[in-house]
mmCIF file of C-alpha atoms in Angstrom:
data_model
loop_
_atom_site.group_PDB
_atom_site.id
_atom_site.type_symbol
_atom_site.label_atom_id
_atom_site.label_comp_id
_atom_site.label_asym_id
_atom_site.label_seq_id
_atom_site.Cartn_x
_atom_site.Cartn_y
_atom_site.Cartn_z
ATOM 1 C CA UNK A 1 0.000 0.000 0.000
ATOM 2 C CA UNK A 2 2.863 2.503 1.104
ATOM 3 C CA UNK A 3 4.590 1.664 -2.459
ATOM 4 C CA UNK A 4 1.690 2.455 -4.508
ATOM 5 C CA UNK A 5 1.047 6.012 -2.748
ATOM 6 C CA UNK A 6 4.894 6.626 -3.278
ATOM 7 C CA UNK A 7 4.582 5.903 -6.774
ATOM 8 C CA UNK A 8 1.207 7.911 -7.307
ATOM 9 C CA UNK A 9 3.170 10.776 -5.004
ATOM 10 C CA UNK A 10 5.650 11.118 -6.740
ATOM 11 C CA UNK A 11 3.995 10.964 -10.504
ATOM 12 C CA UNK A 12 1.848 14.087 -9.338
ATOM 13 C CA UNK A 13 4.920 15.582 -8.225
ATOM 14 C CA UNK A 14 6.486 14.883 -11.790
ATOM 15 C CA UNK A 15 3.552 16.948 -13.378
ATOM 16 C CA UNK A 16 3.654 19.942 -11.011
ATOM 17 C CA UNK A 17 7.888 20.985 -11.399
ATOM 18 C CA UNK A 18 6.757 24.700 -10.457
ATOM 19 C CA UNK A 19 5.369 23.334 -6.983
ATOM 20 C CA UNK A 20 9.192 23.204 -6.562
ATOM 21 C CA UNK A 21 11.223 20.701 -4.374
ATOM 22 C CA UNK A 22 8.675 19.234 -1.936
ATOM 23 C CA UNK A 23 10.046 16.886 0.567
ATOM 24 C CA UNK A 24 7.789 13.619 1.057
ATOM 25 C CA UNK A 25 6.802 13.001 4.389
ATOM 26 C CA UNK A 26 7.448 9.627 6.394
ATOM 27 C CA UNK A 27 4.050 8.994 8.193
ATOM 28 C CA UNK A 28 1.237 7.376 5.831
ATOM 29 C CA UNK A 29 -1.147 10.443 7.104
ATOM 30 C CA UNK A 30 1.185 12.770 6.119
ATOM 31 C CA UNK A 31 1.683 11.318 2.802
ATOM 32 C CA UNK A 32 -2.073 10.672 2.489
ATOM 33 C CA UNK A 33 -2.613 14.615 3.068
ATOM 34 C CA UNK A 34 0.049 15.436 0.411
ATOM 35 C CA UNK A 35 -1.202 13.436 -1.886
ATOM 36 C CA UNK A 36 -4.790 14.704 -1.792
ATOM 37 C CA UNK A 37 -3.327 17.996 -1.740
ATOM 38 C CA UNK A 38 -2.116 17.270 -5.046
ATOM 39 C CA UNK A 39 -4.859 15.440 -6.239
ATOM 40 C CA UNK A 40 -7.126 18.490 -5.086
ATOM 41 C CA UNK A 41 -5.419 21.374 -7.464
ATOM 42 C CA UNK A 42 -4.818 18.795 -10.243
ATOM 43 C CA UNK A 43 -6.362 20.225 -13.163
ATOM 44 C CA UNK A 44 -8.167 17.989 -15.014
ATOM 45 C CA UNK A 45 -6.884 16.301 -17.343
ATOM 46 C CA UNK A 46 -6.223 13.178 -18.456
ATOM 47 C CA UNK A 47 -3.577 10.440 -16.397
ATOM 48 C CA UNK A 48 -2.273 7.488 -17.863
ATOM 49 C CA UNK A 49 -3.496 4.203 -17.386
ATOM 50 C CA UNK A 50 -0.322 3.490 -15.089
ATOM 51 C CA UNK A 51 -0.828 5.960 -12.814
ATOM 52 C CA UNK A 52 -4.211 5.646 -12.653
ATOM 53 C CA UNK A 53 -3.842 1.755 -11.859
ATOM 54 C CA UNK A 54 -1.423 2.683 -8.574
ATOM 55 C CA UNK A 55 -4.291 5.339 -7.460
ATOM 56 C CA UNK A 56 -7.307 2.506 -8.251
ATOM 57 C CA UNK A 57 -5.335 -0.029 -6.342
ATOM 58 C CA UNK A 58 -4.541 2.040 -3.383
ATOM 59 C CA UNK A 59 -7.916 3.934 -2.733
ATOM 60 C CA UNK A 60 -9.542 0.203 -2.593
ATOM 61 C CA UNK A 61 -6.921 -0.770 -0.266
ATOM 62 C CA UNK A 62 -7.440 2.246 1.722
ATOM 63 C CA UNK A 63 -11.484 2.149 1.012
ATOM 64 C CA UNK A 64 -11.030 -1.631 2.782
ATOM 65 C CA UNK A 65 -9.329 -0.246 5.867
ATOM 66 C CA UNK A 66 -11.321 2.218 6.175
ATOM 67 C CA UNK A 67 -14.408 0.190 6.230
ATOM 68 C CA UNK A 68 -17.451 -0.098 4.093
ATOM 69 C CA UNK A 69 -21.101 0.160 5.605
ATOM 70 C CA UNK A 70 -23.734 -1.875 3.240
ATOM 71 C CA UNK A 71 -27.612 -0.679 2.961
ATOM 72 C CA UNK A 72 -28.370 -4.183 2.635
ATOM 73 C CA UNK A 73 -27.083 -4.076 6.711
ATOM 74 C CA UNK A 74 -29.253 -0.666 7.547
ATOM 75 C CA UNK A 75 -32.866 -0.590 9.347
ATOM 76 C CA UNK A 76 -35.357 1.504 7.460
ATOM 77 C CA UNK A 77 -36.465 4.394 9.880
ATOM 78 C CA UNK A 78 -39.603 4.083 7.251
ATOM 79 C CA UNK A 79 -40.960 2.376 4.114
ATOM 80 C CA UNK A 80 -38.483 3.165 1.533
ATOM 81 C CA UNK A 81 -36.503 5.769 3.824
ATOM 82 C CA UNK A 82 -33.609 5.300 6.074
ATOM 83 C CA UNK A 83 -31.568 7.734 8.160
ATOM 84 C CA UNK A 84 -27.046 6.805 8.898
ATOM 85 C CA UNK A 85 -24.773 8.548 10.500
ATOM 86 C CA UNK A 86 -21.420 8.280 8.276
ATOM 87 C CA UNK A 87 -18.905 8.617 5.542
ATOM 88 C CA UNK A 88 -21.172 8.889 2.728
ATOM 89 C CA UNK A 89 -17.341 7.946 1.041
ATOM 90 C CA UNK A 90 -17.880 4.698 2.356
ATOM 91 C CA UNK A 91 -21.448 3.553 2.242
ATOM 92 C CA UNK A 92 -22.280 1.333 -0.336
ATOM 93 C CA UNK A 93 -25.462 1.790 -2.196
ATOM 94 C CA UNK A 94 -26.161 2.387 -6.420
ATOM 95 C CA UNK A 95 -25.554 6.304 -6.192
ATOM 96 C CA UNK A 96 -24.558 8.663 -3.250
ATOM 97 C CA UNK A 97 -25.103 12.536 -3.921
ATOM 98 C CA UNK A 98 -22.345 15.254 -4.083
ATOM 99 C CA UNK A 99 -23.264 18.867 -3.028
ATOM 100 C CA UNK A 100 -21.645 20.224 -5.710
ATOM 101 C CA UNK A 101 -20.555 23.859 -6.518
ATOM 102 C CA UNK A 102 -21.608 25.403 -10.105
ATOM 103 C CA UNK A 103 -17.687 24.712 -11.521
ATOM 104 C CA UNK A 104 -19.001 20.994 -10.897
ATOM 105 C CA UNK A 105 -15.292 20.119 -11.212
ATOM 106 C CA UNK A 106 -14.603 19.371 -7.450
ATOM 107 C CA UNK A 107 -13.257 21.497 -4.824
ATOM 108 C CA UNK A 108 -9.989 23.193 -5.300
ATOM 109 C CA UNK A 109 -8.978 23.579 -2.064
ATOM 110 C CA UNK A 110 -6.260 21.131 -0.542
ATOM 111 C CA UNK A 111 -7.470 19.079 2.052
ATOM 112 C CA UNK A 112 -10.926 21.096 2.631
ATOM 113 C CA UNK A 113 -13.426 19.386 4.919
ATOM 114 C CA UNK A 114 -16.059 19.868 2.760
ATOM 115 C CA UNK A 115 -18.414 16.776 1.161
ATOM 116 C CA UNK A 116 -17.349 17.665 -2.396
ATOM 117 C CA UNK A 117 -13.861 17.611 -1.332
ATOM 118 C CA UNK A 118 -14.214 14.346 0.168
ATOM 119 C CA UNK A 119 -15.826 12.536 -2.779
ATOM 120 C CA UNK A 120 -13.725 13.231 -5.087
ATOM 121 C CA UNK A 121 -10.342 12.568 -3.405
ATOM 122 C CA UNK A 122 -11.977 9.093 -2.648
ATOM 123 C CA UNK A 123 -12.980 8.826 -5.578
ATOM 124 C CA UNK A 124 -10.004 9.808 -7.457
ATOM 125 C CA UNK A 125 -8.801 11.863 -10.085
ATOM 126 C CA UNK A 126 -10.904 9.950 -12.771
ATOM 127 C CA UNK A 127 -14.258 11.701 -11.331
ATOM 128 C CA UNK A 128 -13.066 15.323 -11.996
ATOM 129 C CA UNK A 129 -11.437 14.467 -15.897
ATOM 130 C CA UNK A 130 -15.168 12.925 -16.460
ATOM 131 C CA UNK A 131 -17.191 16.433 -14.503
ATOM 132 C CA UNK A 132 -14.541 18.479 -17.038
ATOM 133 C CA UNK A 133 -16.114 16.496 -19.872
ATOM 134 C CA UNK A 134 -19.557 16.927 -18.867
ATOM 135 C CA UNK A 135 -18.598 20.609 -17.936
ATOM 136 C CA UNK A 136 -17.255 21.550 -21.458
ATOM 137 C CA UNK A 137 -19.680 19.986 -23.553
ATOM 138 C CA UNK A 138 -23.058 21.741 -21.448
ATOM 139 C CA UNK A 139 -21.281 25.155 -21.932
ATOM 140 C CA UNK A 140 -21.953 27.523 -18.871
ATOM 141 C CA UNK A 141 -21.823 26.266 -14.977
ATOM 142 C CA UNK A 142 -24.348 24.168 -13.871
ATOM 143 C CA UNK A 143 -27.357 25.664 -12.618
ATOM 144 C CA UNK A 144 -28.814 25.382 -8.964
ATOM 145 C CA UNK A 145 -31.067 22.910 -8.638
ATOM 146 C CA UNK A 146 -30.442 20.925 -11.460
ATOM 147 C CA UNK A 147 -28.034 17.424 -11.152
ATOM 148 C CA UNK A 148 -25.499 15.622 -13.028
ATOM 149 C CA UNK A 149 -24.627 11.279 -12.877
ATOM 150 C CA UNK A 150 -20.933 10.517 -13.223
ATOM 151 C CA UNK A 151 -19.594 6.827 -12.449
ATOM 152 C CA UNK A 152 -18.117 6.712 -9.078
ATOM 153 C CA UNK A 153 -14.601 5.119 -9.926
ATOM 154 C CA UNK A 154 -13.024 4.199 -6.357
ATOM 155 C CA UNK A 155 -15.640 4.797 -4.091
ATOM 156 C CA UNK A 156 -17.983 1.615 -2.893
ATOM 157 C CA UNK A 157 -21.357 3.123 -5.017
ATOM 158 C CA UNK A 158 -21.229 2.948 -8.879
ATOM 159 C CA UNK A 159 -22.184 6.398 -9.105
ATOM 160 C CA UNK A 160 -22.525 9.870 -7.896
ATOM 161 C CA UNK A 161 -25.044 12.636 -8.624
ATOM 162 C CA UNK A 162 -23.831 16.130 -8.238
ATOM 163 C CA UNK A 163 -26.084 19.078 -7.652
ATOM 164 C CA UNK A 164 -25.671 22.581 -7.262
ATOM 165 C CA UNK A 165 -27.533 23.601 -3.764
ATOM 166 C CA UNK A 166 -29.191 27.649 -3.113
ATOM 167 C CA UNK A 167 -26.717 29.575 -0.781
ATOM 168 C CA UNK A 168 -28.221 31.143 1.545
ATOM 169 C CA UNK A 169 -26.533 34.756 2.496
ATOM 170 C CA UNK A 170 -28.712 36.387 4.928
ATOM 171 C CA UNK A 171 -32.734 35.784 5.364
ATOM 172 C CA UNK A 172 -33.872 32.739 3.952
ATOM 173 C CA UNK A 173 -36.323 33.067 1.101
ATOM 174 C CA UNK A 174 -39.375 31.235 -0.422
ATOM 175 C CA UNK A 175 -37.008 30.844 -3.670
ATOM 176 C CA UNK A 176 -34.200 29.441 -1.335
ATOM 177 C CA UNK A 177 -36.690 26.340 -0.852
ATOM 178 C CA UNK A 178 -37.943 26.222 -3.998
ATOM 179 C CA UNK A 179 -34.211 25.341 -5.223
ATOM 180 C CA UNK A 180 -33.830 23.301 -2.939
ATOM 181 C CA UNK A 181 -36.766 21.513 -3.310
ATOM 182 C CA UNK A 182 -35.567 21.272 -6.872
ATOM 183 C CA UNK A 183 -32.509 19.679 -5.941
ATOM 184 C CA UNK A 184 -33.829 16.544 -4.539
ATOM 185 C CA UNK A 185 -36.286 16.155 -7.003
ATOM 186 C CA UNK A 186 -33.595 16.561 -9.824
ATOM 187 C CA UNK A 187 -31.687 14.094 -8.297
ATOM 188 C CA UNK A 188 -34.420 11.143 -8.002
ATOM 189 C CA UNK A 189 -35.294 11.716 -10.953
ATOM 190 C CA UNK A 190 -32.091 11.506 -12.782
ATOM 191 C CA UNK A 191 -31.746 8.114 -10.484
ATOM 192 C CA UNK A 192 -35.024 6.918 -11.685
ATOM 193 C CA UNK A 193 -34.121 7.617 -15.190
ATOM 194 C CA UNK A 194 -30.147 5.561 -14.930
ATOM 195 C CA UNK A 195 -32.056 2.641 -12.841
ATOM 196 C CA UNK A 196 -30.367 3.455 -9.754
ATOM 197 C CA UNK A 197 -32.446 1.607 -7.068
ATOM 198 C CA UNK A 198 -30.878 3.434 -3.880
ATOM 199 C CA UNK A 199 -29.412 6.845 -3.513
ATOM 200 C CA UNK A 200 -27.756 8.478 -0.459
ATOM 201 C CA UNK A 201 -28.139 12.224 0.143
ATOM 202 C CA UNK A 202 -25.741 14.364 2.004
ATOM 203 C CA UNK A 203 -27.642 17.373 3.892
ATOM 204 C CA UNK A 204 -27.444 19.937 0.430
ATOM 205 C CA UNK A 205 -26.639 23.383 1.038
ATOM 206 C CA UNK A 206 -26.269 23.201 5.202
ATOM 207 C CA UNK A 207 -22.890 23.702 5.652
ATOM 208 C CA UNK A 208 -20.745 26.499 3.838
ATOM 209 C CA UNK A 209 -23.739 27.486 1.568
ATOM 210 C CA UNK A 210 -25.580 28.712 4.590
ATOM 211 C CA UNK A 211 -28.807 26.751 4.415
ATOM 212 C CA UNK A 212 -30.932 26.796 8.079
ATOM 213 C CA UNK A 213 -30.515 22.652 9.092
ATOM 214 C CA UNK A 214 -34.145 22.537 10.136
ATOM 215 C CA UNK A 215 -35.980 23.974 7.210
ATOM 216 C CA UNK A 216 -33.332 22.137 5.321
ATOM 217 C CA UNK A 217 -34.414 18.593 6.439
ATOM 218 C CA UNK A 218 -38.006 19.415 6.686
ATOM 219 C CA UNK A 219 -38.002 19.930 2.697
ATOM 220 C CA UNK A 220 -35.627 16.701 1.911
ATOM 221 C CA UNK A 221 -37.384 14.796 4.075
ATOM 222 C CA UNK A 222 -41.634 15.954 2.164
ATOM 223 C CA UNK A 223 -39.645 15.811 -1.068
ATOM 224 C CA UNK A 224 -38.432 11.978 -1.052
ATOM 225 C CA UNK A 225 -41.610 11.250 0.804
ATOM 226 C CA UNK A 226 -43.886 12.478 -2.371
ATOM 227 C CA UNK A 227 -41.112 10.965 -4.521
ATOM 228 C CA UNK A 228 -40.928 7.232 -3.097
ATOM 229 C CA UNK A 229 -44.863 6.965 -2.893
ATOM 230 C CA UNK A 230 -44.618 6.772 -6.606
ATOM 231 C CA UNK A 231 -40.965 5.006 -7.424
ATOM 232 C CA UNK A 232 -39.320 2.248 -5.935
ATOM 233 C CA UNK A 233 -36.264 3.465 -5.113
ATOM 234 C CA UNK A 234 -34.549 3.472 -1.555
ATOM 235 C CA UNK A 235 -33.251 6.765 -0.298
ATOM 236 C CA UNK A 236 -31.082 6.913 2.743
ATOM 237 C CA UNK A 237 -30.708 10.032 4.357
ATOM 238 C CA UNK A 238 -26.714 10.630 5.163
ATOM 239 C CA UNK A 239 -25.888 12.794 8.044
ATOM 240 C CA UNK A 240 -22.310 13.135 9.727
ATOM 241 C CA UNK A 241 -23.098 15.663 12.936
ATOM 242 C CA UNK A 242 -25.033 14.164 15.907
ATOM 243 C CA UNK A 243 -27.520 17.596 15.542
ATOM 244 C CA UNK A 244 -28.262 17.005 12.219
ATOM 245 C CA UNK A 245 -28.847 12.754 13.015
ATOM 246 C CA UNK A 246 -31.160 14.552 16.265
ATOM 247 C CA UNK A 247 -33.149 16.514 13.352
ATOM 248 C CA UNK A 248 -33.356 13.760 10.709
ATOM 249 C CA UNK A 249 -34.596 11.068 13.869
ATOM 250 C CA UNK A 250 -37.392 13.198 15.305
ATOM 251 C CA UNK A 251 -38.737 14.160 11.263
ATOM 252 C CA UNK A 252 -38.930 10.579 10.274
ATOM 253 C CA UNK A 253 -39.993 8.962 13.907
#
């Protein structure tokens, strides 16, 4: 495992000379947080099929020590519905959602805490050469509300769905909830439409976009319950605070 991220390390260094001389760390973290760093302000373009074998084979090592939760081993919390507290990066189900920003490339930031961040270093550098595509043949930055399908390359889902969430910057407005509203209905349906049986969202628009948690989950949680009257598809709701699992619980108890 250490051999493959040295090799993938040091290829990324190869491609970036004006970085400069950048000593490799010793620790796996350390090298693990260089080499998303990297992977973060790669542009995106196109890797060779022998680096991207060293990145495939080390994420799925990584992915298996990390640990992978199954929906096949969750409890509904109601028909068709269910509610985890997680890495979305390592659930397991047909498509997991990525709140996405209107580049739709990823974030650029190295190392940023943030969901899109963390999907696409897991997933690796495949997922933001195939957004680019996407990106460049649509024209103009995605628009919010609306949602993309990519495959999910290294992560344990087969795909992801990005969408573009409202940001909220100040009083939150009727059109606020309308988009995001739009959102989750843009992503089932897209699901519906690639025959994805079971989808994972992440709470859209609640952290650095500024969306009220409450009001937040009140609309995701009426929007999949119109949806799923009508579709069978299984929607888990993905939460990784304990106030957001406290919000999610008493909505669907």
């Amino acid at each position: 495992m250490g051999n493959k991220l040295d090799f993938v390390i040091d290829r990324l260094l190869l491609e970036r000379p004006e970085l400069g001389e950048i000593e490799k760390p010793v620790s796996p973290d350390d090298k693990f947080r260089l080499y998303r760093s990297l992977v973060n302000i790669r542009p995106a373009m196109k890797a060779d099929e022998e680096l991207l074998k060293a990145e495939d084979e080390y994420l799925r090592e990584l992915l298996e020590k990390r640990g992978v939760t199954d929906i096949n081993d969750l409890t509904p919390a109601e028909n068709g519905i269910y509610l985890w507290k997680g890495d979305i990066t390592t659930l397991r189900c047909d498509a997991i959602v990525n709140a996405a920003n209107s580049g739709m490339t990823g974030c650029w930031r190295p190392c940023h805490s943030c969901i899109d961040n963390c999907i696409h270093t897991f997933a690796g550098m495949r997922l933001r050469y195939k957004c680019n595509e996407i990106m460049e043949k649509q024209g103009h930055e995605e628009p919010t509300g609306k949602a993309k399908i990519t495959p999910a390359y290294d992560l344990p889902c087969s795909y992801v769905i990005h969408t573009v969430g409202p940001i909220v910057d100040g009083a939150l407005t009727n059109k606020h909830c309308e988009l995001l509203e739009s959102c989750y209905r843009s992503c089932l349906k897209l699901a519906v439409q690639n025959n994805v049986q079971s989808v994972a969202f992440c709470c859209i628009s609640t952290g650095v976009f500024g969306f009220p948690q409450r009001e937040a989950a009140g609309i995701a949680v009426r929007t999949v319950r119109e949806f799923v009257k009508d579709h069978n598809i299984k929607v888990i709701f993905n939460v990784f605070k304990e106030d957001d699992y406290e919000i999610y619980r008493k909505l669907l108890g």
